mmCIF file of C-alpha atoms in Angstrom:
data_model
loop_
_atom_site.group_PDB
_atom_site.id
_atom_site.type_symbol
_atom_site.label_atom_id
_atom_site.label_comp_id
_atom_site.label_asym_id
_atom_site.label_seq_id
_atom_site.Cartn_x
_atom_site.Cartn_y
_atom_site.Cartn_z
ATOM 1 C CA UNK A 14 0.000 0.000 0.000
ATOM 2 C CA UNK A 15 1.235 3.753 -0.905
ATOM 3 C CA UNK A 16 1.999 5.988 2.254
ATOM 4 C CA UNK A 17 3.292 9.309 2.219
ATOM 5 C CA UNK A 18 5.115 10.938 5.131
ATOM 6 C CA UNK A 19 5.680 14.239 6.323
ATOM 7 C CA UNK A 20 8.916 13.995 8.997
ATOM 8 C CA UNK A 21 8.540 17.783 9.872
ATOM 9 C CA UNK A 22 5.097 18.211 12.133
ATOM 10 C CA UNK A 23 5.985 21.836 12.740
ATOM 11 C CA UNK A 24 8.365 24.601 10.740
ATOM 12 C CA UNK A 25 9.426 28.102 11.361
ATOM 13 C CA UNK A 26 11.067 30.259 9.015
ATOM 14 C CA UNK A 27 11.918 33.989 9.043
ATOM 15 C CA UNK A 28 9.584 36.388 6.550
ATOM 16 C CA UNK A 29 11.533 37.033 3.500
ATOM 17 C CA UNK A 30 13.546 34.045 3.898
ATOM 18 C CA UNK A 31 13.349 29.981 1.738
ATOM 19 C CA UNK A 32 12.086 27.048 3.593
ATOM 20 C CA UNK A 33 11.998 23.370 2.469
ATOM 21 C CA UNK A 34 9.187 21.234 3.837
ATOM 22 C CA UNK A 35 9.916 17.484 2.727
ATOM 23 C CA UNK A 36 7.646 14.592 1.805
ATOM 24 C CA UNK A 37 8.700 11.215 1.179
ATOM 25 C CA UNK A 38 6.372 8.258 -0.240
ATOM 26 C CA UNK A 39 6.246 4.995 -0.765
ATOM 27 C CA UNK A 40 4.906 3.159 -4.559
ATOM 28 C CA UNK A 41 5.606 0.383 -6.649
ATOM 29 C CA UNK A 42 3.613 2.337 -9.170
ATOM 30 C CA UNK A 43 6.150 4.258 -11.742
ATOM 31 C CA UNK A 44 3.094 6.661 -12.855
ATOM 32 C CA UNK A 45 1.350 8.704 -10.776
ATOM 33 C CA UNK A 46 0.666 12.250 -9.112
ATOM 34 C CA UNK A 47 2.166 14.082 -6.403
ATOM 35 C CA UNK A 48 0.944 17.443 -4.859
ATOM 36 C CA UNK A 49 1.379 19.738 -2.017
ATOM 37 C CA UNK A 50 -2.168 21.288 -0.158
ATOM 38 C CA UNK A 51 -2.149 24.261 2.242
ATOM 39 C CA UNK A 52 -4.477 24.576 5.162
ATOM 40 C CA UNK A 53 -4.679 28.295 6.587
ATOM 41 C CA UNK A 54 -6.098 28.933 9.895
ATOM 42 C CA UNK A 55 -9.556 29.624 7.848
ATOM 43 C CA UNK A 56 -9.380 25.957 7.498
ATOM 44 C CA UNK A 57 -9.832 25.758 3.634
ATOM 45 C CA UNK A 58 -7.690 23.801 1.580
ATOM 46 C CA UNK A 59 -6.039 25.023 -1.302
ATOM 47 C CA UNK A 60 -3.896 22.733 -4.136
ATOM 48 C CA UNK A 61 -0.868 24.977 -4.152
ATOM 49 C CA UNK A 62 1.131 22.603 -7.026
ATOM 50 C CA UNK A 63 0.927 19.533 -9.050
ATOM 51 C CA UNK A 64 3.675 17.242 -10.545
ATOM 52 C CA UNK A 65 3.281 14.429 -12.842
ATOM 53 C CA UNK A 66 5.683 11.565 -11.991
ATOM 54 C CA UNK A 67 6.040 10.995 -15.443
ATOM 55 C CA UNK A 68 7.665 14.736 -16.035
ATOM 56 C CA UNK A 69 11.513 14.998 -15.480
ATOM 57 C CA UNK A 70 10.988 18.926 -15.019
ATOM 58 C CA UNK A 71 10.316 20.111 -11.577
ATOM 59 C CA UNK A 72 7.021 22.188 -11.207
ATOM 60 C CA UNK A 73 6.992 25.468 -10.205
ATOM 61 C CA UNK A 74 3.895 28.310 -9.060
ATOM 62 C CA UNK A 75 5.341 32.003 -8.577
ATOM 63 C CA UNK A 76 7.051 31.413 -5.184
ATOM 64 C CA UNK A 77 6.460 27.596 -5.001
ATOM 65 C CA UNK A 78 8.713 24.842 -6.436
ATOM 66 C CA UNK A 79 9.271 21.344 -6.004
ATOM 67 C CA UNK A 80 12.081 19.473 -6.134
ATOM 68 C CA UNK A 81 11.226 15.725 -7.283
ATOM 69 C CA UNK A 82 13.295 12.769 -6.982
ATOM 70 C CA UNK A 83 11.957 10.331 -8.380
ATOM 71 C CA UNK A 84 14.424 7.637 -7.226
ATOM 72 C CA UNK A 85 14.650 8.875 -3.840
ATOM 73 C CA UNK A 86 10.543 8.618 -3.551
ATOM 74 C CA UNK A 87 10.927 12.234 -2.607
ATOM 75 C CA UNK A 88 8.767 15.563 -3.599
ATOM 76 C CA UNK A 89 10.045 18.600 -1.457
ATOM 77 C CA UNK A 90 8.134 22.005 -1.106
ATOM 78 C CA UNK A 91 10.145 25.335 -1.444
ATOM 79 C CA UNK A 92 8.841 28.195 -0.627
ATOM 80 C CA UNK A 93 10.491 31.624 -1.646
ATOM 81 C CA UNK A 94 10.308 34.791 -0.041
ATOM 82 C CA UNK A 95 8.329 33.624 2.730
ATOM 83 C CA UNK A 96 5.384 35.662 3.866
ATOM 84 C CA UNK A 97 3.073 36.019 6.581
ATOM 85 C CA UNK A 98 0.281 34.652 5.007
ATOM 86 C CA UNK A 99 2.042 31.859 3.875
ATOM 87 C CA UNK A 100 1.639 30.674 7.741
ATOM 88 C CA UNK A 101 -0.322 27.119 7.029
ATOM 89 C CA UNK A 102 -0.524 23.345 7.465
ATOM 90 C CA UNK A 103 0.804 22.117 4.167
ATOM 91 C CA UNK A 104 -0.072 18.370 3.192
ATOM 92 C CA UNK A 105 1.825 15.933 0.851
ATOM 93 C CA UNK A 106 -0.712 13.634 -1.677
ATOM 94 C CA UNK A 107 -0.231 11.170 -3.709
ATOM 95 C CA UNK A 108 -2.019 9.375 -6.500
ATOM 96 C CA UNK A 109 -1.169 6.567 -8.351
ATOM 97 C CA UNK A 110 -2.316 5.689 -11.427
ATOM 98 C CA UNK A 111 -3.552 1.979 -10.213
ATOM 99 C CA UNK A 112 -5.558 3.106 -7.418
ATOM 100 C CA UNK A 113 -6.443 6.507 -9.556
ATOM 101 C CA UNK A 114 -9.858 6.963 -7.768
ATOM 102 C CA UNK A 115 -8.285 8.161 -4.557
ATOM 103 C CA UNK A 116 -5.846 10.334 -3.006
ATOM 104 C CA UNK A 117 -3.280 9.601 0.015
ATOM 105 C CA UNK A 118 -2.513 12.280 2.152
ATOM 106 C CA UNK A 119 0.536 13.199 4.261
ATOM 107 C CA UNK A 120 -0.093 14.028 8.214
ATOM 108 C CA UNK A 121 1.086 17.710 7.385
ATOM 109 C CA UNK A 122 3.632 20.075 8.436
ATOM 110 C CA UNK A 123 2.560 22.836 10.323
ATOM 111 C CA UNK A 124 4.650 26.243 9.148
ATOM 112 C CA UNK A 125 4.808 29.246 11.051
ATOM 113 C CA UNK A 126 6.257 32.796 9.463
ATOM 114 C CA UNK A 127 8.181 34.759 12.160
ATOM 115 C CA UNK A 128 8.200 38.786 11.356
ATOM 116 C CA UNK B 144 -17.754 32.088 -9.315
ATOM 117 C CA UNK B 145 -16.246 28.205 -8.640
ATOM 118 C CA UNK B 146 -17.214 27.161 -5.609
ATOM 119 C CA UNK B 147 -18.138 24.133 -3.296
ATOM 120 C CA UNK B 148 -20.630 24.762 -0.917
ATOM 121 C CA UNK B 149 -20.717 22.871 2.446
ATOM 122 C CA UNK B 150 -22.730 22.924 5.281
ATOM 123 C CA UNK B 151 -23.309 23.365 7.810
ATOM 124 C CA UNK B 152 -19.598 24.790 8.836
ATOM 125 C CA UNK B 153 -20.604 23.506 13.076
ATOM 126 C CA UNK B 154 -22.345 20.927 14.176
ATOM 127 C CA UNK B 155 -22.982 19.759 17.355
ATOM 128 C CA UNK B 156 -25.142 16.531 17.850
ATOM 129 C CA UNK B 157 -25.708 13.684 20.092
ATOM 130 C CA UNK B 158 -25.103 10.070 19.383
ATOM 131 C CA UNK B 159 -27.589 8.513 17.578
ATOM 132 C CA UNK B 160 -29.002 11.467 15.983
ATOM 133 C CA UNK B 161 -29.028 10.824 12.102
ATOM 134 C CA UNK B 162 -27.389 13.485 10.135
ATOM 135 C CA UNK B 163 -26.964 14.944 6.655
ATOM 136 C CA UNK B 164 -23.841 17.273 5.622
ATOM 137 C CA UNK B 165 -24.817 19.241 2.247
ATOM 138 C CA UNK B 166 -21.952 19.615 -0.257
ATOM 139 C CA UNK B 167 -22.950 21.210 -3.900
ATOM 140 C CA UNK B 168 -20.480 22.456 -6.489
ATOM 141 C CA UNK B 169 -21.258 24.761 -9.222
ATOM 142 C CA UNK B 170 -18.299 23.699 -11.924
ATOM 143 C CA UNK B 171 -20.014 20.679 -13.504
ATOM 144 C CA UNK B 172 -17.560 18.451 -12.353
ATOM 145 C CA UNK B 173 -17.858 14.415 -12.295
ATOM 146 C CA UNK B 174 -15.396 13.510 -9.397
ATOM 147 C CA UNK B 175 -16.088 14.667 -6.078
ATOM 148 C CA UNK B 176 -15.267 13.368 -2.988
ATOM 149 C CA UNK B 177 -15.238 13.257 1.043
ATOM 150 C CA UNK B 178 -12.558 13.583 3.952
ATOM 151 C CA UNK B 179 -12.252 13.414 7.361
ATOM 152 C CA UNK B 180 -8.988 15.277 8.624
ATOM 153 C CA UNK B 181 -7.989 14.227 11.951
ATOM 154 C CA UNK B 182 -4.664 15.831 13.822
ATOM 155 C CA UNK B 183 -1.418 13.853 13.048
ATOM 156 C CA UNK B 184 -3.759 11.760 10.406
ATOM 157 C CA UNK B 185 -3.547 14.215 7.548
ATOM 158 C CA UNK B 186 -6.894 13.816 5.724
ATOM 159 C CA UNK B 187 -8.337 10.421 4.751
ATOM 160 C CA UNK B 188 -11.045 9.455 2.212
ATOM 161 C CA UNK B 189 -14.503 8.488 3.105
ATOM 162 C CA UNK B 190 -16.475 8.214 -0.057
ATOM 163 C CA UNK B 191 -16.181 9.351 -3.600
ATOM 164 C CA UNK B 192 -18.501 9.535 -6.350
ATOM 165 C CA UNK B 193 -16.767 9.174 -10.442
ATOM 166 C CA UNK B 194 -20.106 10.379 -11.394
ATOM 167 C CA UNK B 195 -23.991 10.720 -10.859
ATOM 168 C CA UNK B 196 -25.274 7.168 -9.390
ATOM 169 C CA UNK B 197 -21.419 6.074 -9.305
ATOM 170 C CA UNK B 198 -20.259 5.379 -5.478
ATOM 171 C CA UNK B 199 -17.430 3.963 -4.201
ATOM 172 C CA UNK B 200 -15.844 3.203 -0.364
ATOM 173 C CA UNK B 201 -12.717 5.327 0.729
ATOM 174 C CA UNK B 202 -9.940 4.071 3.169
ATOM 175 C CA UNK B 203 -12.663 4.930 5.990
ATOM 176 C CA UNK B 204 -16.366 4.326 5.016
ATOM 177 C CA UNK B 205 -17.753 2.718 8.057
ATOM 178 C CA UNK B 206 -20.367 4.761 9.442
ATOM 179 C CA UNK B 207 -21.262 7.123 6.689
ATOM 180 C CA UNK B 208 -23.298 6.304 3.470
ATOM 181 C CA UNK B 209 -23.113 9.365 0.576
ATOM 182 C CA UNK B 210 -25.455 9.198 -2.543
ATOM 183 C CA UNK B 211 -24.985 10.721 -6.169
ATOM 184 C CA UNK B 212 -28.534 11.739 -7.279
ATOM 185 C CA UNK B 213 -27.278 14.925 -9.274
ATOM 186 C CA UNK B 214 -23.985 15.757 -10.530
ATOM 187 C CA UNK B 215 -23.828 18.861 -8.321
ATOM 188 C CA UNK B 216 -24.782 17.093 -4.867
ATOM 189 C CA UNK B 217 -22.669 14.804 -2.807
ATOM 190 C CA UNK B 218 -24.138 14.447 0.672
ATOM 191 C CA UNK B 219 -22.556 12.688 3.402
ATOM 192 C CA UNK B 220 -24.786 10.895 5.642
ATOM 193 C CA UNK B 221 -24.183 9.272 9.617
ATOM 194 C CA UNK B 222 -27.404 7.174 10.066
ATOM 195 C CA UNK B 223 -26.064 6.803 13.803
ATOM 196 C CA UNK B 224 -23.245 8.938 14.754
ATOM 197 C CA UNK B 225 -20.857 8.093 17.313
ATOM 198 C CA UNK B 226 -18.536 9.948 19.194
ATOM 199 C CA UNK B 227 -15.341 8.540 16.872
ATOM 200 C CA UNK B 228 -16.681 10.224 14.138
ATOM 201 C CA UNK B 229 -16.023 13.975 16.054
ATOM 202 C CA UNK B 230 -14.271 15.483 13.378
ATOM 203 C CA UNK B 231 -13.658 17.703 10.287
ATOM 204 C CA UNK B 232 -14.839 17.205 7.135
ATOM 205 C CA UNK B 233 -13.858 18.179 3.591
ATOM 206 C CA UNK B 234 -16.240 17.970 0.722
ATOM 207 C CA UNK B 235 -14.400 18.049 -2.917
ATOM 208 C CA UNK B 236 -14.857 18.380 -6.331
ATOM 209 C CA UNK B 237 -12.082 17.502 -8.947
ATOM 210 C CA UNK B 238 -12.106 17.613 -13.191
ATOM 211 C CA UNK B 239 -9.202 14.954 -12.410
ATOM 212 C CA UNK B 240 -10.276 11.627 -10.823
ATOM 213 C CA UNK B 241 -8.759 11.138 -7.678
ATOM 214 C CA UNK B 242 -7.385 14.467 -7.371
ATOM 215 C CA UNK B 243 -9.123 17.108 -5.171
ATOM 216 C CA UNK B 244 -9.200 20.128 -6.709
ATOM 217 C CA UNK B 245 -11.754 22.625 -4.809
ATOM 218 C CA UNK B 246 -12.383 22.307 -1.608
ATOM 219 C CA UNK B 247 -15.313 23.279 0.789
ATOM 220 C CA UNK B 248 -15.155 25.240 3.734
ATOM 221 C CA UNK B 249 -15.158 22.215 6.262
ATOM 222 C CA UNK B 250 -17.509 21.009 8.724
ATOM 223 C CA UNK B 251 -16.745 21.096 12.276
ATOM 224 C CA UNK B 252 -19.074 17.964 13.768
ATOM 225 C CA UNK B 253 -18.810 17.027 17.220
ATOM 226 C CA UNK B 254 -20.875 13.896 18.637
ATOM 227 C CA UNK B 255 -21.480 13.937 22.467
#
């Protein structure tokens, strides 16, 4: 069975400055989808980024990237120029494509923004 | 505006006490799906629906029932709610099978 983990429960990093927030997962599957969700205290979840297993190039949304290792079973968050409202739980997902119909989710990393 | 509307965002109930939790989405999409996020758990599937009259179990269904009447609606029932089910909820709707692309707002439930 696929399981992703989050090592990090909780983050800090300085406004202005680049965190990492890993994610590693387990698959036999050599197709699938990876993602990265954040959770602000208003409780809504938003998909932040997207990265198809199959694509070599690492995806990227304005001050979000990911770094993908595919061999390592490892999809890392980066976040750029860190700002206050980036303050959030951020989950890990994964989707195969066997088991296509469903989503696994991280436990999440809880990241704080100091001023 | 794209939008999934859930409700109701608290809830409060005893044991016992059959409930309904309403989520609609307005982007004609045919995947939706439901979660229950519990702390240190991340967010695990209950139920999710390919399309209208199409139903299948998540990694947690016992307890709730959903139904797929319209493509808009996905309602999560508890016939019988027990306290174990205290929780949040997440109602969402997807153009991508299995991958939950608008969420709702959550529902708080608690079951005394």
């Amino acid at each position: 069975a696929q399981t992703v983990t989050q090592s990090q429960p909780e983050m800090s990093v300085q406004e202005a400055e680049t965190v990492t927030l890993s994610c590693t997962y387990d698959t036999s599957e050599s197709d699938y989808y990876l993602f990265w969700y954040k959770q602000p205290p208003s409780r809504q979840m938003i998909l932040v980024i997207r990265q198809e297993a199959y694509k070599q190039q690492n995806a990227t949304e304005n001050r979000f990237s990911v770094n993908f290792q595919k061999a390592a079973k490892s999809f890392s968050l980066k976040i750029s120029d860190s700002q206050l409202g980036d303050a959030a739980m951020y989950f890990c997902a994964y989707r195969g494509e066997t088991s296509y119909d469903k989503v696994i989710f991280g436990p999440g990393t809880s990241l704080s923004v100091i001023p | 505006e794209a939008q999934v509307t859930q409700n109701p965002r608290y809830l409060i109930t005893v044991t016992g006490k059959k409930l309904t939790v309403t989520c609609s989405q307005n982007m004609n999409h045919e995947y939706m799906s439901w979660y229950r996020q519990d702390p240190g758990l991340g967010l695990r599937q209950i139920y999710y629906s390919m399309n209208v009259e199409v139903t299948d179990k998540g990694d947690v269904p016992e307890g709730y029932k959903v139904s797929r009447k319209e493509k808009r609606n996905f309602p999560l029932i508890l016939e019988s709610p027990s306290p174990n089910q205290t929780s949040l909820y997440f109602c969402a709707s997807s153009l991508w099978t299995g991958q939950p692309q608008h969420f709702g707002d959550g529902t708080r439930l608690s079951i005394l």
